[in-house]
Coordinates of C-alpha atoms in Angstrom, one line a residue:
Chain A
X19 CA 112.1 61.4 140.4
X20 CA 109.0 63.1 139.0
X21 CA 105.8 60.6 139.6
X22 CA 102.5 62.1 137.9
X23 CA 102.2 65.1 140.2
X24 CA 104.9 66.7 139.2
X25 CA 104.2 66.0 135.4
X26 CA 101.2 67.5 136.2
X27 CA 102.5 70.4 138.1
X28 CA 104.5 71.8 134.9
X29 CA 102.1 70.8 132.2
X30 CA 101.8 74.2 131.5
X31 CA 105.1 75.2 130.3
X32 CA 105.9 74.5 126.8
X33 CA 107.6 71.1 125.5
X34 CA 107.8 70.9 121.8
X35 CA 105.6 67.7 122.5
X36 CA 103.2 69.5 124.1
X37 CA 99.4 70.0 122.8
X38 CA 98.4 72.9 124.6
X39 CA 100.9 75.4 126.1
X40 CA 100.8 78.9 127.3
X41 CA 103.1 82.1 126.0
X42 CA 104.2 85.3 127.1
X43 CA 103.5 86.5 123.6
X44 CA 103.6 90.7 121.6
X45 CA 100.7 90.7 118.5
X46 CA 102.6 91.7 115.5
X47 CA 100.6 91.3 113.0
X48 CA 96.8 90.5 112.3
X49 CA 94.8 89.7 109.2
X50 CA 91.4 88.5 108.2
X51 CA 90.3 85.6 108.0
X52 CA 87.0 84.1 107.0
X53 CA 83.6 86.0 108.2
X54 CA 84.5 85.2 111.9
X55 CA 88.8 84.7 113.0
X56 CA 92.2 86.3 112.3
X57 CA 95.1 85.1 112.1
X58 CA 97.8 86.6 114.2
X59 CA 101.4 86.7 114.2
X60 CA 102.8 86.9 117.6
X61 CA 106.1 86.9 119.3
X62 CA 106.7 84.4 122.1
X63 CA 109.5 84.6 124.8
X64 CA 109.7 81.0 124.9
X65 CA 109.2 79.8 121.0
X66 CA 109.9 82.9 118.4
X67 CA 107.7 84.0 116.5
X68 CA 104.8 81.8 115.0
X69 CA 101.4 82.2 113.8
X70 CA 98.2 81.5 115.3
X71 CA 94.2 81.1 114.7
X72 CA 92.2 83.3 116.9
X73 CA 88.4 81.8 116.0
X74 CA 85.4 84.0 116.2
X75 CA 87.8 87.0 116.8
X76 CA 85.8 89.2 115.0
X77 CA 82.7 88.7 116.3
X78 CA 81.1 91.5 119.2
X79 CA 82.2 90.5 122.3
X80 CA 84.9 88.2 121.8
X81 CA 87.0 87.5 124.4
X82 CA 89.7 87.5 122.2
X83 CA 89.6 91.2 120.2
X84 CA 91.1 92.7 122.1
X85 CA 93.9 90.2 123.0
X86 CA 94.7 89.5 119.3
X87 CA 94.8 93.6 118.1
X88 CA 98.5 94.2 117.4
X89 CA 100.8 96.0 119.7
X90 CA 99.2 94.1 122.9
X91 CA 101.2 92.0 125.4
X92 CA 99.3 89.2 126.8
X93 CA 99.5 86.0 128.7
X94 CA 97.6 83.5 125.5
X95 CA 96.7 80.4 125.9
X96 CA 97.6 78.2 122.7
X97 CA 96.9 74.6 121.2
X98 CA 99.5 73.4 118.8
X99 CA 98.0 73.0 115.4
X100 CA 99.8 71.2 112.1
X101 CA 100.5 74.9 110.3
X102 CA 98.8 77.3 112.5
X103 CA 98.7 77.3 116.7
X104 CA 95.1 78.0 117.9
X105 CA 94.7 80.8 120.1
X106 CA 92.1 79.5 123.1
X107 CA 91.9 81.9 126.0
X108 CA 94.0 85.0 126.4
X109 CA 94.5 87.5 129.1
X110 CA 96.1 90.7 128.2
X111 CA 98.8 92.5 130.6
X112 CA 98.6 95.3 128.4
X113 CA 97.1 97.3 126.0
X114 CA 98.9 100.4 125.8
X115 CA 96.5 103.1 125.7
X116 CA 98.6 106.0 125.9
X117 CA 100.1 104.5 122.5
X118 CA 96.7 104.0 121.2
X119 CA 95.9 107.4 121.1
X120 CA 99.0 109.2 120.2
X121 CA 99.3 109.2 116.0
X122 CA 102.9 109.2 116.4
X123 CA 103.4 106.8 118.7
X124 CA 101.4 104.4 116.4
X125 CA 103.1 105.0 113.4
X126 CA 106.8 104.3 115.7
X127 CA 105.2 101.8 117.3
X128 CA 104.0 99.9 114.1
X129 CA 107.6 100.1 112.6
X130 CA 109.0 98.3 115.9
X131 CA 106.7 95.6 115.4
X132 CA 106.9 95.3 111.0
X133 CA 110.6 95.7 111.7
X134 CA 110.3 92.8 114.2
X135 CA 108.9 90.7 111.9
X136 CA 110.3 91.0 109.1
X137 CA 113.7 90.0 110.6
X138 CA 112.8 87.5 112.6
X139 CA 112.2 83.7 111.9
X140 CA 109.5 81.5 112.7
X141 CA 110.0 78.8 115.8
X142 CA 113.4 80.5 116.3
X143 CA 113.0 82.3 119.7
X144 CA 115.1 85.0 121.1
X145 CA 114.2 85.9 124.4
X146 CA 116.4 88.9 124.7
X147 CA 114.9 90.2 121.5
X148 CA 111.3 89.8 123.5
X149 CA 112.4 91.8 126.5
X150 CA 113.7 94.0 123.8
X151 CA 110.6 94.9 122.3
X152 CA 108.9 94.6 125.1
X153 CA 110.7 97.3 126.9
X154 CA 110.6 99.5 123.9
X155 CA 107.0 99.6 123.8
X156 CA 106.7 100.6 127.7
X157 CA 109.3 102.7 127.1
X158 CA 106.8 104.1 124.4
X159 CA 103.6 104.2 127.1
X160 CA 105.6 106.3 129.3
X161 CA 105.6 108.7 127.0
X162 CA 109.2 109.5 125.4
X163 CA 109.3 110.7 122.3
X164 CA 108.4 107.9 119.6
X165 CA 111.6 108.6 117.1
X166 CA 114.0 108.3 119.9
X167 CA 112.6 105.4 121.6
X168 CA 112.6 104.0 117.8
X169 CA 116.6 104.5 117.2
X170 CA 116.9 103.3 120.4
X171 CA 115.1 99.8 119.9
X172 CA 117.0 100.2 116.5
X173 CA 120.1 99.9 117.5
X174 CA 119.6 97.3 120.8
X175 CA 117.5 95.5 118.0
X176 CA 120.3 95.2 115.4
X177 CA 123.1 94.4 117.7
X178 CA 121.3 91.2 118.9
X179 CA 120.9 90.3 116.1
X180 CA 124.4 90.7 115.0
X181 CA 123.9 93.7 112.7
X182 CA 124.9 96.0 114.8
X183 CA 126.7 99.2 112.6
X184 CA 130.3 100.1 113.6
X185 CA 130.8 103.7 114.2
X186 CA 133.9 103.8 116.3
X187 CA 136.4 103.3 113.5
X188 CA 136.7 103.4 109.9
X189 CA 135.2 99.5 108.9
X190 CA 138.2 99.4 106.4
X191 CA 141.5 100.0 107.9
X192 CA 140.0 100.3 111.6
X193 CA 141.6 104.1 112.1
X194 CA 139.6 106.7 113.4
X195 CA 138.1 109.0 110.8
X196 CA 138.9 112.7 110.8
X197 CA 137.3 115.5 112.4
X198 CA 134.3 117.0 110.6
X199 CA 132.0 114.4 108.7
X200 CA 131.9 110.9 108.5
X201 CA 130.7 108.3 106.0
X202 CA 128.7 105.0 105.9
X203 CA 128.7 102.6 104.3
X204 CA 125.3 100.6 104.6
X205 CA 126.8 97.8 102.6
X206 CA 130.0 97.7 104.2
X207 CA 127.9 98.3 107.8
X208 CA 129.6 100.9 109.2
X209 CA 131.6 104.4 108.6
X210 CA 134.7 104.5 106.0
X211 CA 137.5 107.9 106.0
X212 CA 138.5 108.9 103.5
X213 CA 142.2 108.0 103.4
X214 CA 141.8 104.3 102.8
X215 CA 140.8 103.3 99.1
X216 CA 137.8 104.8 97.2
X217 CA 134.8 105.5 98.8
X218 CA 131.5 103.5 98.1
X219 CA 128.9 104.3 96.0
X220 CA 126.5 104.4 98.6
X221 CA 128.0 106.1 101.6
X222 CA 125.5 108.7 103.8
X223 CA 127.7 111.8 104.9
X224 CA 126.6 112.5 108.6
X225 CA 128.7 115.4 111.0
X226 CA 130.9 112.9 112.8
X227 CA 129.1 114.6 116.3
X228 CA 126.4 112.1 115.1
X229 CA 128.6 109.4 117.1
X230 CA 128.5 111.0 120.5
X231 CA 124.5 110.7 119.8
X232 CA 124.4 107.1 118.8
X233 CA 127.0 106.3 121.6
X234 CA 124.6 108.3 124.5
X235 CA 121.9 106.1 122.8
X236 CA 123.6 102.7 123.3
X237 CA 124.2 103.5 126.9
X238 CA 121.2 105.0 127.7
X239 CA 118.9 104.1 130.6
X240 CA 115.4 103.4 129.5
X241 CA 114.1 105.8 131.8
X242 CA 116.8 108.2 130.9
X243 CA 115.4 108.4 127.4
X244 CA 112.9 110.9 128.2
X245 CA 115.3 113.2 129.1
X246 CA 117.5 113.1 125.9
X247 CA 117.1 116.0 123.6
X248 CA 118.5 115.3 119.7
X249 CA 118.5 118.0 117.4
X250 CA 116.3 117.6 114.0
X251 CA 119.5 117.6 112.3
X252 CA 121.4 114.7 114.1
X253 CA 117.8 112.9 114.2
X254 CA 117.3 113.4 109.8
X255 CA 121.0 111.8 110.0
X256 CA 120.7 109.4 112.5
X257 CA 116.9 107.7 110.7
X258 CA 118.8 108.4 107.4
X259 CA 121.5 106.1 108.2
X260 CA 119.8 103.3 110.1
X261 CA 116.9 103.1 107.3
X262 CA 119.7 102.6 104.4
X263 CA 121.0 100.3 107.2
X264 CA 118.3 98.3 107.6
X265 CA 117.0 98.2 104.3
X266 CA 120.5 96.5 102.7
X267 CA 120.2 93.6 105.4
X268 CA 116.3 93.3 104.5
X269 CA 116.5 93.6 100.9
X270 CA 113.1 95.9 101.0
X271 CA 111.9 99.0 102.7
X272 CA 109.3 98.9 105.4
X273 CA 105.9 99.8 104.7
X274 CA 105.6 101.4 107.8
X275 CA 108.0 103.7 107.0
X276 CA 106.0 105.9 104.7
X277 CA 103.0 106.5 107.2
X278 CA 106.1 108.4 109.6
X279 CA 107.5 110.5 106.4
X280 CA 103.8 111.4 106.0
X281 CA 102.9 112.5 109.7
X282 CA 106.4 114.3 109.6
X283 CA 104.2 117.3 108.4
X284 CA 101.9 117.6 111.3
X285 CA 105.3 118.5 113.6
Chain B
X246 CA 112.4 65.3 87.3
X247 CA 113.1 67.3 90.6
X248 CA 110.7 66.3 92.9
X249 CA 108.6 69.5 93.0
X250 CA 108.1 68.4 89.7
X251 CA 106.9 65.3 90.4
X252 CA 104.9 66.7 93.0
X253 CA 103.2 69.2 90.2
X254 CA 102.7 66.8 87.8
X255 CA 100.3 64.5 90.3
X256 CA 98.6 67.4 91.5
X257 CA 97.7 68.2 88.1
X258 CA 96.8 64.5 86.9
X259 CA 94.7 64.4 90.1
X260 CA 93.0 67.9 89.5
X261 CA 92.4 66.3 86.2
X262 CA 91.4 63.3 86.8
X263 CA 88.8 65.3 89.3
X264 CA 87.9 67.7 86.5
X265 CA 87.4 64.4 83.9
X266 CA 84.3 63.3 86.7
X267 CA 82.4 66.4 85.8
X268 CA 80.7 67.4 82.2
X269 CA 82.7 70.4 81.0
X270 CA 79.7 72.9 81.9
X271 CA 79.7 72.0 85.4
X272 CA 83.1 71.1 85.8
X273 CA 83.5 75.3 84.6
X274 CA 81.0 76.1 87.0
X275 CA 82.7 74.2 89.7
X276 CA 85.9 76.0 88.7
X277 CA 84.4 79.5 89.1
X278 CA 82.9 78.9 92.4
X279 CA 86.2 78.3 93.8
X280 CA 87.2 81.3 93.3
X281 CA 85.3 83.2 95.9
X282 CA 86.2 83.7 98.9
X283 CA 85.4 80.7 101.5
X284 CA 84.3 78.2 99.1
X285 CA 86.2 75.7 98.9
X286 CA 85.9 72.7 96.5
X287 CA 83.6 70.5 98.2
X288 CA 81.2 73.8 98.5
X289 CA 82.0 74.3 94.9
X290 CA 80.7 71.4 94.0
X291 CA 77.8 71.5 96.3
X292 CA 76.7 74.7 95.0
X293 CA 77.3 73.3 91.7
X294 CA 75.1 70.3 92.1
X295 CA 72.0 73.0 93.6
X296 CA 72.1 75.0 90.4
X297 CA 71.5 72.1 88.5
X298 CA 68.4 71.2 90.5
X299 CA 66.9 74.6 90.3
X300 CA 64.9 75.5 87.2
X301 CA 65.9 77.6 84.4
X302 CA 63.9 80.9 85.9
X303 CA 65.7 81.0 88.9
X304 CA 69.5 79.9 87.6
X305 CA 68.6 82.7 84.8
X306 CA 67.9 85.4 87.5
X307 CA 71.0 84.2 89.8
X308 CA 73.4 84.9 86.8
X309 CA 71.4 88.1 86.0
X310 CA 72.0 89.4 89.8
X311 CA 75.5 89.0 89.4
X312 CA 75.8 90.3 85.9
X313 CA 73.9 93.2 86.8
X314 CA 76.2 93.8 90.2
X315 CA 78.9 94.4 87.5
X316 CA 77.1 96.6 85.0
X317 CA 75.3 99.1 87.0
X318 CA 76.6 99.2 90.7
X319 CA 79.6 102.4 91.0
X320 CA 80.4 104.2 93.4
X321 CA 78.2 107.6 94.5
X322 CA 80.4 110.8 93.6
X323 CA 79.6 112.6 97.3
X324 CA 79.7 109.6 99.2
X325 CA 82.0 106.7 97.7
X326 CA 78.9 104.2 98.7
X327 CA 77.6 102.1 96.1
X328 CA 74.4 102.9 94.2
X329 CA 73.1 102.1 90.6
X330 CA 71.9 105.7 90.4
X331 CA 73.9 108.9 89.3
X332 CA 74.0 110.0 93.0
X333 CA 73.1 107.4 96.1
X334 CA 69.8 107.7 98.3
X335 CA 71.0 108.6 101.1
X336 CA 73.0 111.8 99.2
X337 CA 69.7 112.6 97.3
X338 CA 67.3 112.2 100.2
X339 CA 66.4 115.6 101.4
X340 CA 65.2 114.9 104.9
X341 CA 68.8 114.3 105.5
X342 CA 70.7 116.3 108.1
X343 CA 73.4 117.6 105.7
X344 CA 75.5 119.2 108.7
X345 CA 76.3 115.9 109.6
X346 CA 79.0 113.6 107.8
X347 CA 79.2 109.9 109.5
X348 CA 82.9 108.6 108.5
X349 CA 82.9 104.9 107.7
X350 CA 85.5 102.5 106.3
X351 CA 83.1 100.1 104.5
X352 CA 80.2 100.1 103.0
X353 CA 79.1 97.8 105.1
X354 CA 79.2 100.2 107.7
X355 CA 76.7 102.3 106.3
X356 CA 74.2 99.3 106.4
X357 CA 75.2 98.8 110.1
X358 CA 74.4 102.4 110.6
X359 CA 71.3 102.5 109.2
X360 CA 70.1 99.6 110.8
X361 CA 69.9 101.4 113.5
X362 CA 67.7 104.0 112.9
X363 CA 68.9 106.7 114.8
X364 CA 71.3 108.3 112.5
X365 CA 69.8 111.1 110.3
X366 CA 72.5 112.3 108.5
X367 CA 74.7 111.8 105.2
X368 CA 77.9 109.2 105.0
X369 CA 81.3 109.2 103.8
X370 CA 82.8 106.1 103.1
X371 CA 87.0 105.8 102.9
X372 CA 86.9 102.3 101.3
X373 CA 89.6 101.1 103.7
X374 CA 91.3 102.5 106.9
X375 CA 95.2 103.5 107.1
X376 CA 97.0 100.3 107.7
X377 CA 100.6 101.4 107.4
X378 CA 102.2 97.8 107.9
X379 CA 100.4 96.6 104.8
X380 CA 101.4 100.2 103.1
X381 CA 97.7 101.4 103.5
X382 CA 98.5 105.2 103.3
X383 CA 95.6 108.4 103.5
X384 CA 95.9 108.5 100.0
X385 CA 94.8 105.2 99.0
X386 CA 91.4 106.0 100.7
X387 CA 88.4 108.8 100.2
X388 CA 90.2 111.3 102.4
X389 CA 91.0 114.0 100.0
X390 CA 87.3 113.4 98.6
X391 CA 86.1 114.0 102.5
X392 CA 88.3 117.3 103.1
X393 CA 87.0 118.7 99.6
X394 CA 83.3 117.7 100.9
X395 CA 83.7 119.5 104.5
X396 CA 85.7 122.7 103.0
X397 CA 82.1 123.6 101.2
X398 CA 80.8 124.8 104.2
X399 CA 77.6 122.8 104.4
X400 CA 78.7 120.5 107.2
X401 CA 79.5 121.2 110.9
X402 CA 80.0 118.1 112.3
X403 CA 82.3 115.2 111.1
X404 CA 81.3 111.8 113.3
X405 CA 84.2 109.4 112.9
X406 CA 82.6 106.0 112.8
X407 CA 85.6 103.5 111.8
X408 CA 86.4 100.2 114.0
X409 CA 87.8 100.5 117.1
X410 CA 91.2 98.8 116.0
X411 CA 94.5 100.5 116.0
X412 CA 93.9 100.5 112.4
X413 CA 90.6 102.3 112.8
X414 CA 91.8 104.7 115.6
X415 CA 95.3 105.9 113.5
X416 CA 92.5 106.3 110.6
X417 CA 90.7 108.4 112.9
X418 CA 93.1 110.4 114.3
X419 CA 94.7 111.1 111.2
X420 CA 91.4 113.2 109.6
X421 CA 90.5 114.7 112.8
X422 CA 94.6 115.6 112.9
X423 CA 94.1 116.7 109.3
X424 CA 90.8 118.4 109.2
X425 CA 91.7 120.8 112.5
X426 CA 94.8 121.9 110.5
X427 CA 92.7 122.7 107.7
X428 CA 91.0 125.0 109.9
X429 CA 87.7 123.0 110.1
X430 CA 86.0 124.8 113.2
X431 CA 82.8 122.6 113.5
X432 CA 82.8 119.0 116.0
X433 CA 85.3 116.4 115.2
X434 CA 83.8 113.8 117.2
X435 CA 84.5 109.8 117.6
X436 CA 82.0 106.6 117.8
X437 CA 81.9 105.7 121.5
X438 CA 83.7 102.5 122.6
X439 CA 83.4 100.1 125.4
X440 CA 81.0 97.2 126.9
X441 CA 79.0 95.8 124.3
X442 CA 75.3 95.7 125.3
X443 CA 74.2 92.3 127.1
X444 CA 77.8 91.6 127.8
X445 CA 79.5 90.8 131.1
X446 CA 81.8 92.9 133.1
X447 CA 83.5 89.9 134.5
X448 CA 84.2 89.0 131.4
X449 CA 85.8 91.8 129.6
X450 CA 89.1 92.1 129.0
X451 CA 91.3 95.2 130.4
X452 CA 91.6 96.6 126.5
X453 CA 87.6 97.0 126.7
X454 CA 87.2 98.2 130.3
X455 CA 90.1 100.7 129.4
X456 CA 88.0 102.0 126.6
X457 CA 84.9 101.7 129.1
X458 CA 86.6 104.1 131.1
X459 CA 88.2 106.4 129.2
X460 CA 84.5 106.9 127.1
X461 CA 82.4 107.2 130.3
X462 CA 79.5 109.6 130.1
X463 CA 77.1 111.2 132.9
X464 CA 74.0 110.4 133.7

């Protein structure tokens, strides 16, 4: 079984015991660091998220800029450090361009990734959550509209990782909630009627035909996204409800946030 | 004790213990050292230690430079770049070209800039560029101060000059987003991007050859 060659033959797939490995990895994050490198928070297919050194980053001509610039999917080339990984050689599979130069598609696209990592763990990997994200920011190159490929990663996002709102049936007694508008709860995690107890402080009032949109979004075909038209009404409700959603599981808002309620006034 | 007590209380003896080595003068100087950015405490010390050597003139002028940093330099009211004077050279120089506003995040840039030579016209520094995942909004940079500065009139082209990052880009895209809507009419235009000079095409990655592309000019 196995003699040296084979050893060999895989020494490129990760093994926690491993010095030097190579990852599938999303840039979600970057800061400064020194005159020179950044650090970079990436997430890996095979390892979750972790950080990692990319030396002489910063300086003209560094092979890897442009690999280590968030919202870029590339094939990097890491050494395992004590705290930090070292980023060594990366090759990007791609850069997203169309993204790049599309203010709104930035600001959506920056919110995947802040929400991405601020949910996420370090070393704990998730591969579906990769594809996830992954997908969503294709889905974003292609060209569909930034908010609903957004509520779309949203709600795939939440759901793997088990937060997933309930709008089928009232979270409290489980019947179906009358005709007209429903509530929700974003502490109880999903929509309360009104026939069951006293309604929480904090429930969002939505027309219930908000559920027929959410639903069409669960299902929906990433190439079918592009043809999905929401009204501005059902999407206010819809980024309304996930946000107070969102923010009661994360304790915090995301910074992101604020730059798409400010670029709300160019549309 | 809990042990992150423990744990304080020997990195404390042990900082003290380090501190004890040291006169008090040097051990302050030592201390303040360390508190700018990349020094660490071995440099500290190091840098310590060459103050000590150098004569009285020259340790009198170093703590002059810096004192003088803080008492004079402020920021230019047209241009946000810093100057000891009431308004910045390069705003008060009247060879300028003063229909053309460069847009830079730092004012480092503007040394870059002029560096070069070529550029003959005024600057407008943001002091940072729109970073929204560390809540870096338009309003916590000079933008308002720019869009005041182009609605006088004087200026008919706006060159936008920050990094080629997606930081640097939204940045971009945002004033040239904001200034058409204010009804700017004159050229919005952006710093080229692509292969840096003396580079290798073989070794450029596809984020740079995309740029390369997408920025080509005729010739």
């Amino acid at each position: 079984m196995g003699g040296r060659g084979s050893r060999r033959a895989t020494s490129l797939i990760y093994k926690p015991n491993m010095k030097t490995y190579t990852a599938g990895s999303i840039v979600l994050r970057r800061i400064d660091l020194g005159e020179k490198d950044r650090i970079i928070t990436i997430l890996t297919r095979e390892q979750g998220k972790l950080g990692a050194v990319a030396k002489g980053a910063r300086r003209p001509g560094s092979k890897l800029a442009g690999a280590s610039e968030p919202f870029t999917y590339g094939k990097l080339f890491l050494s395992a450090g004590r705290d930090l990984d070292v980023l060594s050689q990366a090759e990007i599979k791609e850069s997203f361009p169309n993204v790049k130069q599309d203010m709104r598609a930035v600001a959506y696209g920056m919110y995947m990734l802040e929400l991405t990592n601020q949910f996420t763990e370090e070393r704990n990997p998730n591969p579906e959550l990769f594809d996830t994200l992954l997908s969503a920011m294709y889905i974003l190159e292609s060209g569909t509209d930034a908010e609903i490929t957004a509520r779309y990663f949203e709600l795939q996002f939440l759901d793997l990782l088990g937060y997933d709102p309930h709008f089928e049936t009232c979270i409290r007694c489980g019947r179906k909630p009358k005709q007209g508008r429903l509530g929700f709860s974003p502490s109880l995690g999903g929509i309360v009627c009104d026939s069951c107890g006293i309604t929480p402080s904090d429930v969002i009032w939505a027309p219930d035909a908000i559920i027929s949109y959410i639903n069409a979004l669960r299902r929906a075909e990433p190439q079918k996204l592009k043809d999905m038209k929401f009204p501005r009404g059902v999407r206010r409700d819809l980024a309304n409800i996930l946000k107070w959603h969102i923010r009661y599981r994360l304790e915090h808002d995301l910074k992101s946030a604020d730059f798409i309620d400010l670029i709300a006034m160019f549309e | 004790m809990a042990g992150e007590d423990i744990r304080q209380l020997f990195v404390c003896t042990r900082l003290w213990k380090i501190i004890m080595h040291y006169a008090k003068p040097l051990a302050k100087l030592v201390g303040e050292f360390e508190k700018l950015p990349g020094i660490g405490p071995k440099s500290a010390q190091r840098l310590a230690f060459h103050i000590l050597r150098i004569s009285e003139d020259e340790a009198k002028a170093l703590a002059d430079a810096v004192l003088n940093v803080k008492l004079y330099i402020k920021l230019c009211p047209v241009c946000y770049n810093y100057t000891d004077q009431d308004c910045c050279e390069i705003c008060s120089d009247a060879k300028r070209d003063r229909s053309l506003v460069c847009v830079v995040s730092e004012p480092r840039d503007v040394v870059a800039m002029e560096k070069t030579n070529e550029f003959r016209g005024l600057f407008h520094v943001l002091g940072g560029v729109i970073s929204p995942m560390d809540g870096v909004g338009p309003d916590m940079l000079k933008i308002r101060e720019l869009l005041a500065r182009v609605g006088d009139g004087e200026i008919t082209e706006v060159l936008l000059a920050t990094n080629p990052t997606i930081e640097g880009d939204t940045t971009a895209m945002y004033i040239a987003r904001t200034l058409k809507e204010r009804g700017f009419e004159g050229r919005i235009s952006r710093i080229a991007h692509g292969m840096p000079v003396g580079s290798d095409m073989d070794y450029a990655d596809q984020a740079t050859l995309i740029q390369a592309l997408q920025w080509r000019r005729d010739i």
